[in-house]
GROMACS .gro file of N, CA and C in nm:
model
  474
    1ILE      N    1  10.459  10.654   9.990
    1ILE     CA    2  10.495  10.760  10.085
    1ILE      C    3  10.450  10.893  10.026
    2THR      N    4  10.399  10.980  10.111
    2THR     CA    5  10.361  11.114  10.068
    2THR      C    6  10.470  11.210  10.113
    3VAL      N    7  10.511  11.297  10.021
    3VAL     CA    8  10.616  11.394  10.049
    3VAL      C    9  10.563  11.534  10.022
    4LEU      N   10  10.566  11.618  10.124
    4LEU     CA   11  10.536  11.759  10.107
    4LEU      C   12  10.670  11.832  10.099
    5VAL      N   13  10.699  11.888   9.982
    5VAL     CA   14  10.821  11.966   9.964
    5VAL      C   15  10.783  12.110   9.998
    6VAL      N   16  10.823  12.155  10.117
    6VAL     CA   17  10.783  12.286  10.165
    6VAL      C   18  10.869  12.395  10.103
    7GLY      N   19  11.000  12.388  10.123
    7GLY     CA   20  11.086  12.493  10.071
    7GLY      C   21  11.231  12.462  10.092
    8GLY      N   22  11.314  12.562  10.064
    8GLY     CA   23  11.457  12.546  10.079
    8GLY      C   24  11.520  12.672  10.135
    9ARG      N   25  11.644  12.658  10.177
    9ARG     CA   26  11.720  12.774  10.226
    9ARG      C   27  11.867  12.750  10.199
   10GLY      N   28  11.941  12.859  10.197
   10GLY     CA   29  12.086  12.849  10.177
   10GLY      C   30  12.127  12.805  10.039
   11MET      N   31  12.042  12.827   9.939
   11MET     CA   32  12.078  12.789   9.803
   11MET      C   33  12.198  12.872   9.759
   12PRO      N   34  12.291  12.811   9.689
   12PRO     CA   35  12.410  12.886   9.645
   12PRO      C   36  12.376  12.980   9.528
   13LYS      N   37  12.455  13.084   9.516
   13LYS     CA   38  12.438  13.178   9.404
   13LYS      C   39  12.495  13.109   9.280
   14MET      N   40  12.405  13.065   9.194
   14MET     CA   41  12.445  12.987   9.077
   14MET      C   42  12.444  13.070   8.948
   15ASP      N   43  12.363  13.175   8.943
   15ASP     CA   44  12.350  13.255   8.822
   15ASP      C   45  12.444  13.374   8.827
   16SER      N   46  12.501  13.406   8.713
   16SER     CA   47  12.591  13.522   8.708
   16SER      C   48  12.509  13.650   8.714
   17GLY      N   49  12.574  13.758   8.736
   17GLY     CA   50  12.504  13.886   8.744
   17GLY      C   51  12.524  13.950   8.880
   18LEU      N   52  12.474  14.070   8.892
   18LEU     CA   53  12.492  14.149   9.014
   18LEU      C   54  12.429  14.082   9.136
   19LEU      N   55  12.308  14.030   9.120
   19LEU     CA   56  12.238  13.970   9.234
   19LEU      C   57  12.275  13.824   9.256
   20GLY      N   58  12.317  13.753   9.153
   20GLY     CA   59  12.360  13.615   9.166
   20GLY      C   60  12.262  13.526   9.238
   21LYS      N   61  12.147  13.507   9.181
   21LYS     CA   62  12.044  13.424   9.244
   21LYS      C   63  12.053  13.281   9.193
   22CYS      N   64  11.945  13.208   9.216
   22CYS     CA   65  11.937  13.068   9.180
   22CYS      C   66  11.794  13.041   9.132
   23ASP      N   67  11.776  12.942   9.045
   23ASP     CA   68  11.644  12.902   8.996
   23ASP      C   69  11.624  12.754   9.033
   24PRO      N   70  11.603  12.724   9.162
   24PRO     CA   71  11.604  12.585   9.206
   24PRO      C   72  11.476  12.507   9.178
   25PHE      N   73  11.497  12.377   9.159
   25PHE     CA   74  11.387  12.280   9.156
   25PHE      C   75  11.440  12.151   9.217
   26LEU      N   76  11.349  12.068   9.261
   26LEU     CA   77  11.385  11.944   9.332
   26LEU      C   78  11.327  11.825   9.257
   27THR      N   79  11.408  11.719   9.242
   27THR     CA   80  11.356  11.593   9.189
   27THR      C   81  11.347  11.495   9.304
   28LEU      N   82  11.245  11.409   9.297
   28LEU     CA   83  11.222  11.307   9.399
   28LEU      C   84  11.219  11.173   9.326
   29GLN      N   85  11.291  11.074   9.377
   29GLN     CA   86  11.290  10.943   9.312
   29GLN      C   87  11.289  10.833   9.415
   30CYS      N   88  11.198  10.737   9.393
   30CYS     CA   89  11.188  10.618   9.477
   30CYS      C   90  11.172  10.501   9.380
   31GLY      N   91  11.279  10.426   9.361
   31GLY     CA   92  11.277  10.319   9.261
   31GLY      C   93  11.259  10.380   9.123
   32GLU      N   94  11.159  10.332   9.050
   32GLU     CA   95  11.132  10.382   8.915
   32GLU      C   96  11.041  10.505   8.915
   33ASP      N   97  10.982  10.536   9.031
   33ASP     CA   98  10.888  10.648   9.042
   33ASP      C   99  10.966  10.778   9.060
   34LYS      N  100  10.949  10.872   8.966
   34LYS     CA  101  11.023  10.998   8.972
   34LYS      C  102  10.929  11.116   8.953
   35LYS      N  103  10.947  11.219   9.035
   35LYS     CA  104  10.864  11.341   9.032
   35LYS      C  105  10.956  11.462   9.034
   36GLN      N  106  10.898  11.581   9.006
   36GLN     CA  107  10.977  11.704   9.006
   36GLN      C  108  10.890  11.821   9.048
   37THR      N  109  10.949  11.910   9.128
   37THR     CA  110  10.878  12.033   9.165
   37THR      C  111  10.886  12.133   9.050
   38LYS      N  112  10.812  12.242   9.066
   38LYS     CA  113  10.824  12.350   8.969
   38LYS      C  114  10.954  12.426   8.997
   39VAL      N  115  10.999  12.500   8.898
   39VAL     CA  116  11.119  12.584   8.913
   39VAL      C  117  11.077  12.715   8.978
   40ILE      N  118  11.150  12.755   9.082
   40ILE     CA  119  11.126  12.884   9.147
   40ILE      C  120  11.239  12.977   9.101
   41LYS      N  121  11.202  13.082   9.032
   41LYS     CA  122  11.300  13.172   8.970
   41LYS      C  123  11.360  13.273   9.069
   42ARG      N  124  11.488  13.300   9.049
   42ARG     CA  125  11.563  13.407   9.116
   42ARG      C  126  11.545  13.413   9.267
   43THR      N  127  11.586  13.305   9.335
   43THR     CA  128  11.575  13.304   9.481
   43THR      C  129  11.682  13.215   9.542
   44LEU      N  130  11.717  13.244   9.666
   44LEU     CA  131  11.808  13.158   9.743
   44LEU      C  132  11.731  13.084   9.852
   45ALA      N  133  11.600  13.114   9.862
   45ALA     CA  134  11.513  13.050   9.961
   45ALA      C  135  11.378  13.019   9.897
   46PRO      N  136  11.373  12.915   9.815
   46PRO     CA  137  11.248  12.884   9.743
   46PRO      C  138  11.138  12.831   9.834
   47THR      N  139  11.014  12.857   9.794
   47THR     CA  140  10.897  12.798   9.859
   47THR      C  141  10.821  12.722   9.751
   48TRP      N  142  10.812  12.590   9.768
   48TRP     CA  143  10.741  12.508   9.671
   48TRP      C  144  10.600  12.474   9.718
   49ASN      N  145  10.588  12.423   9.840
   49ASN     CA  146  10.458  12.377   9.892
   49ASN      C  147  10.388  12.283   9.793
   50GLU      N  148  10.460  12.181   9.748
   50GLU     CA  149  10.406  12.083   9.655
   50GLU      C  150  10.405  11.946   9.723
   51THR      N  151  10.297  11.871   9.700
   51THR     CA  152  10.282  11.738   9.759
   51THR      C  153  10.289  11.631   9.650
   52PHE      N  154  10.364  11.526   9.679
   52PHE     CA  155  10.381  11.415   9.586
   52PHE      C  156  10.358  11.284   9.660
   53THR      N  157  10.308  11.185   9.589
   53THR     CA  158  10.297  11.050   9.644
   53THR      C  159  10.385  10.960   9.559
   54LEU      N  160  10.477  10.892   9.626
   54LEU     CA  161  10.570  10.802   9.558
   54LEU      C  162  10.544  10.659   9.604
   55LYS      N  163  10.546  10.567   9.509
   55LYS     CA  164  10.524  10.427   9.540
   55LYS      C  165  10.655  10.365   9.587
   56VAL      N  166  10.650  10.296   9.700
   56VAL     CA  167  10.767  10.228   9.753
   56VAL      C  168  10.751  10.079   9.723
   57ASP      N  169  10.815  10.035   9.616
   57ASP     CA  170  10.808   9.894   9.577
   57ASP      C  171  10.893   9.808   9.670
   58PRO      N  172  10.861   9.679   9.680
   58PRO     CA  173  10.943   9.589   9.763
   58PRO      C  174  11.089   9.594   9.717
   59GLY      N  175  11.177   9.596   9.812
   59GLY     CA  176  11.320   9.598   9.781
   59GLY      C  177  11.379   9.736   9.764
   60VAL      N  178  11.296   9.839   9.752
   60VAL     CA  179  11.348   9.976   9.735
   60VAL      C  180  11.396  10.026   9.871
   61THR      N  181  11.520  10.072   9.876
   61THR     CA  182  11.578  10.119  10.002
   61THR      C  183  11.626  10.263   9.996
   62GLU      N  184  11.594  10.333   9.885
   62GLU     CA  185  11.640  10.470   9.873
   62GLU      C  186  11.532  10.561   9.818
   63LEU      N  187  11.507  10.668   9.891
   63LEU     CA  188  11.422  10.778   9.847
   63LEU      C  189  11.519  10.894   9.828
   64LYS      N  190  11.540  10.934   9.703
   64LYS     CA  191  11.645  11.031   9.671
   64LYS      C  192  11.586  11.165   9.629
   65PHE      N  193  11.641  11.270   9.687
   65PHE     CA  194  11.604  11.407   9.654
   65PHE      C  195  11.727  11.476   9.596
   66GLU      N  196  11.713  11.534   9.477
   66GLU     CA  197  11.822  11.607   9.416
   66GLU      C  198  11.774  11.746   9.380
   67CYS      N  199  11.856  11.846   9.412
   67CYS     CA  200  11.822  11.985   9.384
   67CYS      C  201  11.913  12.036   9.273
   68PHE      N  202  11.851  12.108   9.178
   68PHE     CA  203  11.924  12.163   9.065
   68PHE      C  204  11.889  12.309   9.047
   69ASP      N  205  11.981  12.382   8.984
   69ASP     CA  206  11.955  12.519   8.939
   69ASP      C  207  11.919  12.509   8.792
   70TYR      N  208  11.799  12.554   8.758
   70TYR     CA  209  11.751  12.547   8.620
   70TYR      C  210  11.829  12.644   8.533
   71ASP      N  211  11.873  12.594   8.418
   71ASP     CA  212  11.940  12.678   8.318
   71ASP      C  213  11.866  12.664   8.186
   72LEU      N  214  11.830  12.775   8.126
   72LEU     CA  215  11.759  12.776   7.999
   72LEU      C  216  11.845  12.714   7.889
   73ILE      N  217  11.973  12.744   7.892
   73ILE     CA  218  12.066  12.691   7.792
   73ILE      C  219  12.167  12.602   7.864
   74GLY      N  220  12.189  12.484   7.811
   74GLY     CA  221  12.284  12.391   7.870
   74GLY      C  222  12.222  12.307   7.980
   75ASP      N  223  12.307  12.231   8.046
   75ASP     CA  224  12.260  12.142   8.153
   75ASP      C  225  12.227  12.221   8.279
   76ASN      N  226  12.131  12.170   8.354
   76ASN     CA  227  12.100  12.227   8.484
   76ASN      C  228  12.216  12.200   8.578
   77ASP      N  229  12.243  12.293   8.670
   77ASP     CA  230  12.355  12.279   8.763
   77ASP      C  231  12.311  12.206   8.889
   78PHE      N  232  12.387  12.106   8.928
   78PHE     CA  233  12.359  12.027   9.048
   78PHE      C  234  12.393  12.107   9.172
   79ILE      N  235  12.297  12.117   9.264
   79ILE     CA  236  12.318  12.188   9.390
   79ILE      C  237  12.352  12.091   9.502
   80GLY      N  238  12.278  11.981   9.509
   80GLY     CA  239  12.305  11.883   9.614
   80GLY      C  240  12.196  11.779   9.621
   81ALA      N  241  12.220  11.677   9.704
   81ALA     CA  242  12.124  11.567   9.715
   81ALA      C  243  12.122  11.513   9.857
   82VAL      N  244  12.012  11.443   9.888
   82VAL     CA  245  12.000  11.372  10.015
   82VAL      C  246  11.921  11.244   9.986
   83SER      N  247  11.961  11.135  10.050
   83SER     CA  248  11.891  11.008  10.035
   83SER      C  249  11.842  10.960  10.171
   84ILE      N  250  11.723  10.901  10.170
   84ILE     CA  251  11.660  10.851  10.291
   84ILE      C  252  11.609  10.710  10.261
   85ASN      N  253  11.620  10.621  10.357
   85ASN     CA  254  11.563  10.488  10.341
   85ASN      C  255  11.414  10.497  10.374
   86PRO      N  256  11.325  10.475  10.275
   86PRO     CA  257  11.182  10.490  10.302
   86PRO      C  258  11.129  10.389  10.403
   87ARG      N  259  11.198  10.279  10.422
   87ARG     CA  260  11.156  10.176  10.518
   87ARG      C  261  11.175  10.223  10.662
   88GLN      N  262  11.257  10.327  10.682
   88GLN     CA  263  11.283  10.378  10.817
   88GLN      C  264  11.187  10.492  10.854
   89ILE      N  265  11.097  10.526  10.764
   89ILE     CA  266  10.999  10.630  10.794
   89ILE      C  267  10.873  10.559  10.844
   90THR      N  268  10.858  10.555  10.974
   90THR     CA  269  10.748  10.480  11.033
   90THR      C  270  10.634  10.572  11.080
   91GLY      N  271  10.660  10.700  11.082
   91GLY     CA  272  10.559  10.798  11.122
   91GLY      C  273  10.587  10.928  11.052
   92LYS      N  274  10.497  11.023  11.065
   92LYS     CA  275  10.514  11.154  11.000
   92LYS      C  276  10.642  11.219  11.050
   93ARG      N  277  10.719  11.274  10.956
   93ARG     CA  278  10.850  11.332  10.988
   93ARG      C  279  10.865  11.462  10.910
   94SER      N  280  10.885  11.573  10.982
   94SER     CA  281  10.904  11.705  10.919
   94SER      C  282  11.035  11.763  10.969
   95GLU      N  283  11.125  11.792  10.874
   95GLU     CA  284  11.254  11.849  10.916
   95GLU      C  285  11.332  11.905  10.797
   96TRP      N  286  11.438  11.979  10.831
   96TRP     CA  287  11.531  12.029  10.732
   96TRP      C  288  11.630  11.918  10.700
   97PHE      N  289  11.654  11.896  10.571
   97PHE     CA  290  11.752  11.798  10.525
   97PHE      C  291  11.862  11.870  10.450
   98LYS      N  292  11.987  11.846  10.491
   98LYS     CA  293  12.101  11.909  10.425
   98LYS      C  294  12.128  11.840  10.292
   99LEU      N  295  12.145  11.921  10.189
   99LEU     CA  296  12.181  11.869  10.057
   99LEU      C  297  12.332  11.867  10.046
  100THR      N  298  12.388  11.755  10.009
  100THR     CA  299  12.533  11.746   9.998
  100THR      C  300  12.575  11.740   9.851
  101HIS      N  301  12.685  11.807   9.823
  101HIS     CA  302  12.745  11.809   9.689
  101HIS      C  303  12.889  11.762   9.707
  102PRO      N  304  12.925  11.648   9.647
  102PRO     CA  305  13.059  11.593   9.671
  102PRO      C  306  13.174  11.684   9.630
  103GLU      N  307  13.151  11.770   9.532
  103GLU     CA  308  13.259  11.858   9.484
  103GLU      C  309  13.250  12.000   9.540
  104GLN      N  310  13.142  12.029   9.612
  104GLN     CA  311  13.122  12.163   9.669
  104GLN      C  312  13.082  12.152   9.815
  105PRO      N  313  13.170  12.109   9.902
  105PRO     CA  314  13.133  12.091  10.043
  105PRO      C  315  13.094  12.221  10.114
  106ALA      N  316  13.127  12.336  10.055
  106ALA     CA  317  13.092  12.464  10.117
  106ALA      C  318  12.944  12.499  10.096
  107PHE      N  319  12.877  12.432  10.004
  107PHE     CA  320  12.734  12.458   9.984
  107PHE      C  321  12.660  12.421  10.111
  108ASN      N  322  12.567  12.507  10.153
  108ASN     CA  323  12.488  12.483  10.275
  108ASN      C  324  12.339  12.477  10.247
  109ALA      N  325  12.303  12.429  10.130
  109ALA     CA  326  12.162  12.425  10.092
  109ALA      C  327  12.089  12.317  10.171
  110GLU      N  328  11.964  12.349  10.207
  110GLU     CA  329  11.877  12.256  10.279
  110GLU      C  330  11.737  12.262  10.220
  111VAL      N  331  11.664  12.152  10.236
  111VAL     CA  332  11.523  12.150  10.197
  111VAL      C  333  11.440  12.103  10.315
  112PHE      N  334  11.322  12.164  10.330
  112PHE     CA  335  11.231  12.124  10.437
  112PHE      C  336  11.126  12.032  10.376
  113LEU      N  337  11.120  11.910  10.430
  113LEU     CA  338  11.029  11.808  10.378
  113LEU      C  339  10.943  11.753  10.491
  114THR      N  340  10.821  11.717  10.458
  114THR     CA  341  10.735  11.641  10.548
  114THR      C  342  10.709  11.508  10.480
  115LEU      N  343  10.755  11.401  10.545
  115LEU     CA  344  10.743  11.266  10.491
  115LEU      C  345  10.638  11.191  10.572
  116THR      N  346  10.540  11.133  10.503
  116THR     CA  347  10.433  11.062  10.570
  116THR      C  348  10.415  10.925  10.505
  117PRO      N  349  10.433  10.819  10.583
  117PRO     CA  350  10.408  10.687  10.524
  117PRO      C  351  10.259  10.670  10.497
  118VAL      N  352  10.226  10.608  10.386
  118VAL     CA  353  10.086  10.583  10.350
  118VAL      C  354  10.068  10.433  10.345
  119TYR      N  355   9.976  10.385  10.426
  119TYR     CA  356   9.950  10.242  10.431
  119TYR      C  357   9.823  10.213  10.352
  120GLU      N  358   9.823  10.100  10.285
  120GLU     CA  359   9.707  10.066  10.204
  120GLU      C  360   9.587  10.031  10.292
  121SER      N  361   9.469  10.048  10.236
  121SER     CA  362   9.346  10.015  10.308
  121SER      C  363   9.332   9.863  10.315
  122ILE      N  364   9.243   9.815  10.401
  122ILE     CA  365   9.221   9.671  10.415
  122ILE      C  366   9.172   9.613  10.283
  123GLU      N  367   9.091   9.691  10.209
  123GLU     CA  368   9.041   9.644  10.080
  123GLU      C  369   9.156   9.624   9.981
  124GLU      N  370   9.247   9.722   9.977
  124GLU     CA  371   9.363   9.710   9.888
  124GLU      C  372   9.450   9.592   9.926
  125ALA      N  373   9.471   9.573  10.057
  125ALA     CA  374   9.553   9.461  10.104
  125ALA      C  375   9.488   9.328  10.069
  126GLN      N  376   9.356   9.318  10.085
  126GLN     CA  377   9.286   9.194  10.050
  126GLN      C  378   9.295   9.167   9.900
  127LYS      N  379   9.280   9.270   9.821
  127LYS     CA  380   9.290   9.253   9.675
  127LYS      C  381   9.430   9.204   9.638
  128ARG      N  382   9.532   9.264   9.698
  128ARG     CA  383   9.670   9.223   9.670
  128ARG      C  384   9.693   9.079   9.714
  129ALA      N  385   9.637   9.041   9.829
  129ALA     CA  386   9.652   8.904   9.879
  129ALA      C  387   9.585   8.805   9.785
  130GLU      N  388   9.466   8.840   9.735
  130GLU     CA  389   9.396   8.752   9.640
  130GLU      C  390   9.477   8.736   9.511
  131GLU      N  391   9.532   8.847   9.462
  131GLU     CA  392   9.615   8.840   9.341
  131GLU      C  393   9.737   8.753   9.365
  132ALA      N  394   9.797   8.764   9.484
  132ALA     CA  395   9.914   8.682   9.516
  132ALA      C  396   9.877   8.535   9.526
  133LYS      N  397   9.758   8.506   9.580
  133LYS     CA  398   9.713   8.367   9.589
  133LYS      C  399   9.699   8.305   9.451
  134HIS      N  400   9.637   8.382   9.360
  134HIS     CA  401   9.619   8.331   9.224
  134HIS      C  402   9.753   8.313   9.155
  135ALA      N  403   9.844   8.406   9.177
  135ALA     CA  404   9.977   8.395   9.116
  135ALA      C  405  10.053   8.278   9.174
  136SER      N  406  10.034   8.253   9.303
  136SER     CA  407  10.109   8.144   9.368
  136SER      C  408  10.055   8.007   9.330
  137ALA      N  409   9.934   8.000   9.280
  137ALA     CA  410   9.878   7.870   9.237
  137ALA      C  411   9.962   7.810   9.126
  138ASN      N  412  10.029   7.896   9.049
  138ASN     CA  413  10.114   7.849   8.939
  138ASN      C  414  10.258   7.828   8.982
  139ALA      N  415  10.295   7.873   9.098
  139ALA     CA  416  10.433   7.858   9.146
  139ALA      C  417  10.436   7.753   9.257
  140ALA      N  418  10.526   7.662   9.246
  140ALA     CA  419  10.530   7.549   9.339
  140ALA      C  420  10.579   7.587   9.478
  141SER      N  421  10.663   7.688   9.492
  141SER     CA  422  10.722   7.716   9.622
  141SER      C  423  10.679   7.850   9.682
  142SER      N  424  10.568   7.905   9.639
  142SER     CA  425  10.524   8.035   9.689
  142SER      C  426  10.423   8.017   9.802
  143THR      N  427  10.428   8.105   9.902
  143THR     CA  428  10.337   8.101  10.016
  143THR      C  429  10.278   8.239  10.037
  144VAL      N  430  10.150   8.244  10.070
  144VAL     CA  431  10.083   8.371  10.101
  144VAL      C  432  10.026   8.359  10.242
  145LEU      N  433  10.058   8.454  10.326
  145LEU     CA  434  10.006   8.459  10.463
  145LEU      C  435   9.911   8.577  10.472
  146SER      N  436   9.786   8.551  10.509
  146SER     CA  437   9.687   8.657  10.529
  146SER      C  438   9.657   8.667  10.677
  147ILE      N  439   9.663   8.788  10.731
  147ILE     CA  440   9.636   8.811  10.872
  147ILE      C  441   9.529   8.918  10.882
  148GLU      N  442   9.426   8.892  10.959
  148GLU     CA  443   9.322   8.992  10.982
  148GLU      C  444   9.327   9.030  11.129
  149VAL      N  445   9.344   9.158  11.158
  149VAL     CA  446   9.350   9.206  11.295
  149VAL      C  447   9.208   9.240  11.337
  150ALA      N  448   9.162   9.170  11.441
  150ALA     CA  449   9.026   9.191  11.490
  150ALA      C  450   9.020   9.305  11.590
  151ALA      N  451   9.125   9.322  11.669
  151ALA     CA  452   9.127   9.429  11.769
  151ALA      C  453   9.273   9.462  11.801
  152ALA      N  454   9.293   9.583  11.853
  152ALA     CA  455   9.428   9.626  11.891
  152ALA      C  456   9.417   9.730  12.001
  153ARG      N  457   9.526   9.744  12.078
  153ARG     CA  458   9.534   9.842  12.185
  153ARG      C  459   9.666   9.915  12.181
  154GLY      N  460   9.665  10.038  12.226
  154GLY     CA  461   9.789  10.113  12.246
  154GLY      C  462   9.860  10.152  12.118
  155LEU      N  463   9.790  10.157  12.007
  155LEU     CA  464   9.853  10.197  11.882
  155LEU      C  465   9.854  10.348  11.871
  156ALA      N  466   9.963  10.401  11.815
  156ALA     CA  467   9.974  10.546  11.797
  156ALA      C  468   9.880  10.590  11.685
  157ALA      N  469   9.816  10.704  11.704
  157ALA     CA  470   9.726  10.758  11.601
  157ALA      C  471   9.808  10.806  11.483
  158MET      N  472   9.757  10.791  11.366
  158MET     CA  473   9.827  10.835  11.243
  158MET      C  474   9.769  10.966  11.196
   0.00000   0.00000   0.00000
């Protein structure tokens, strides 16, 4: 899946001082694949405009986004998180996602994300099928089904 992390709004004032800003960054995790945006200093409405590609392994049902306030000394402060099932993203989706913090329900932080499913090419699928065939030759109860689509109608453009 490709994720464009556009920006955020409503970040809480996490830093002490007269202006009380925030230094937010976002982590993205899908199974074992983990990425992180850059830290945007002194803002309550960060703009990241960073694109990431995360691998969705079989069985993975959670794409997790966590937002933190960067601290030079000590642990980073948790702002909030949102989880999405990557299997339910069947087309391009752009929207604001509310970050929830179990101990700070008054936080109203949101992140704007564009989620785009990425499907493998026919060459990649054929290579994977061949690898599965070879692997299944050693396993007594494994089955590989290969389907080649010759023609189709009425499919939505990607």
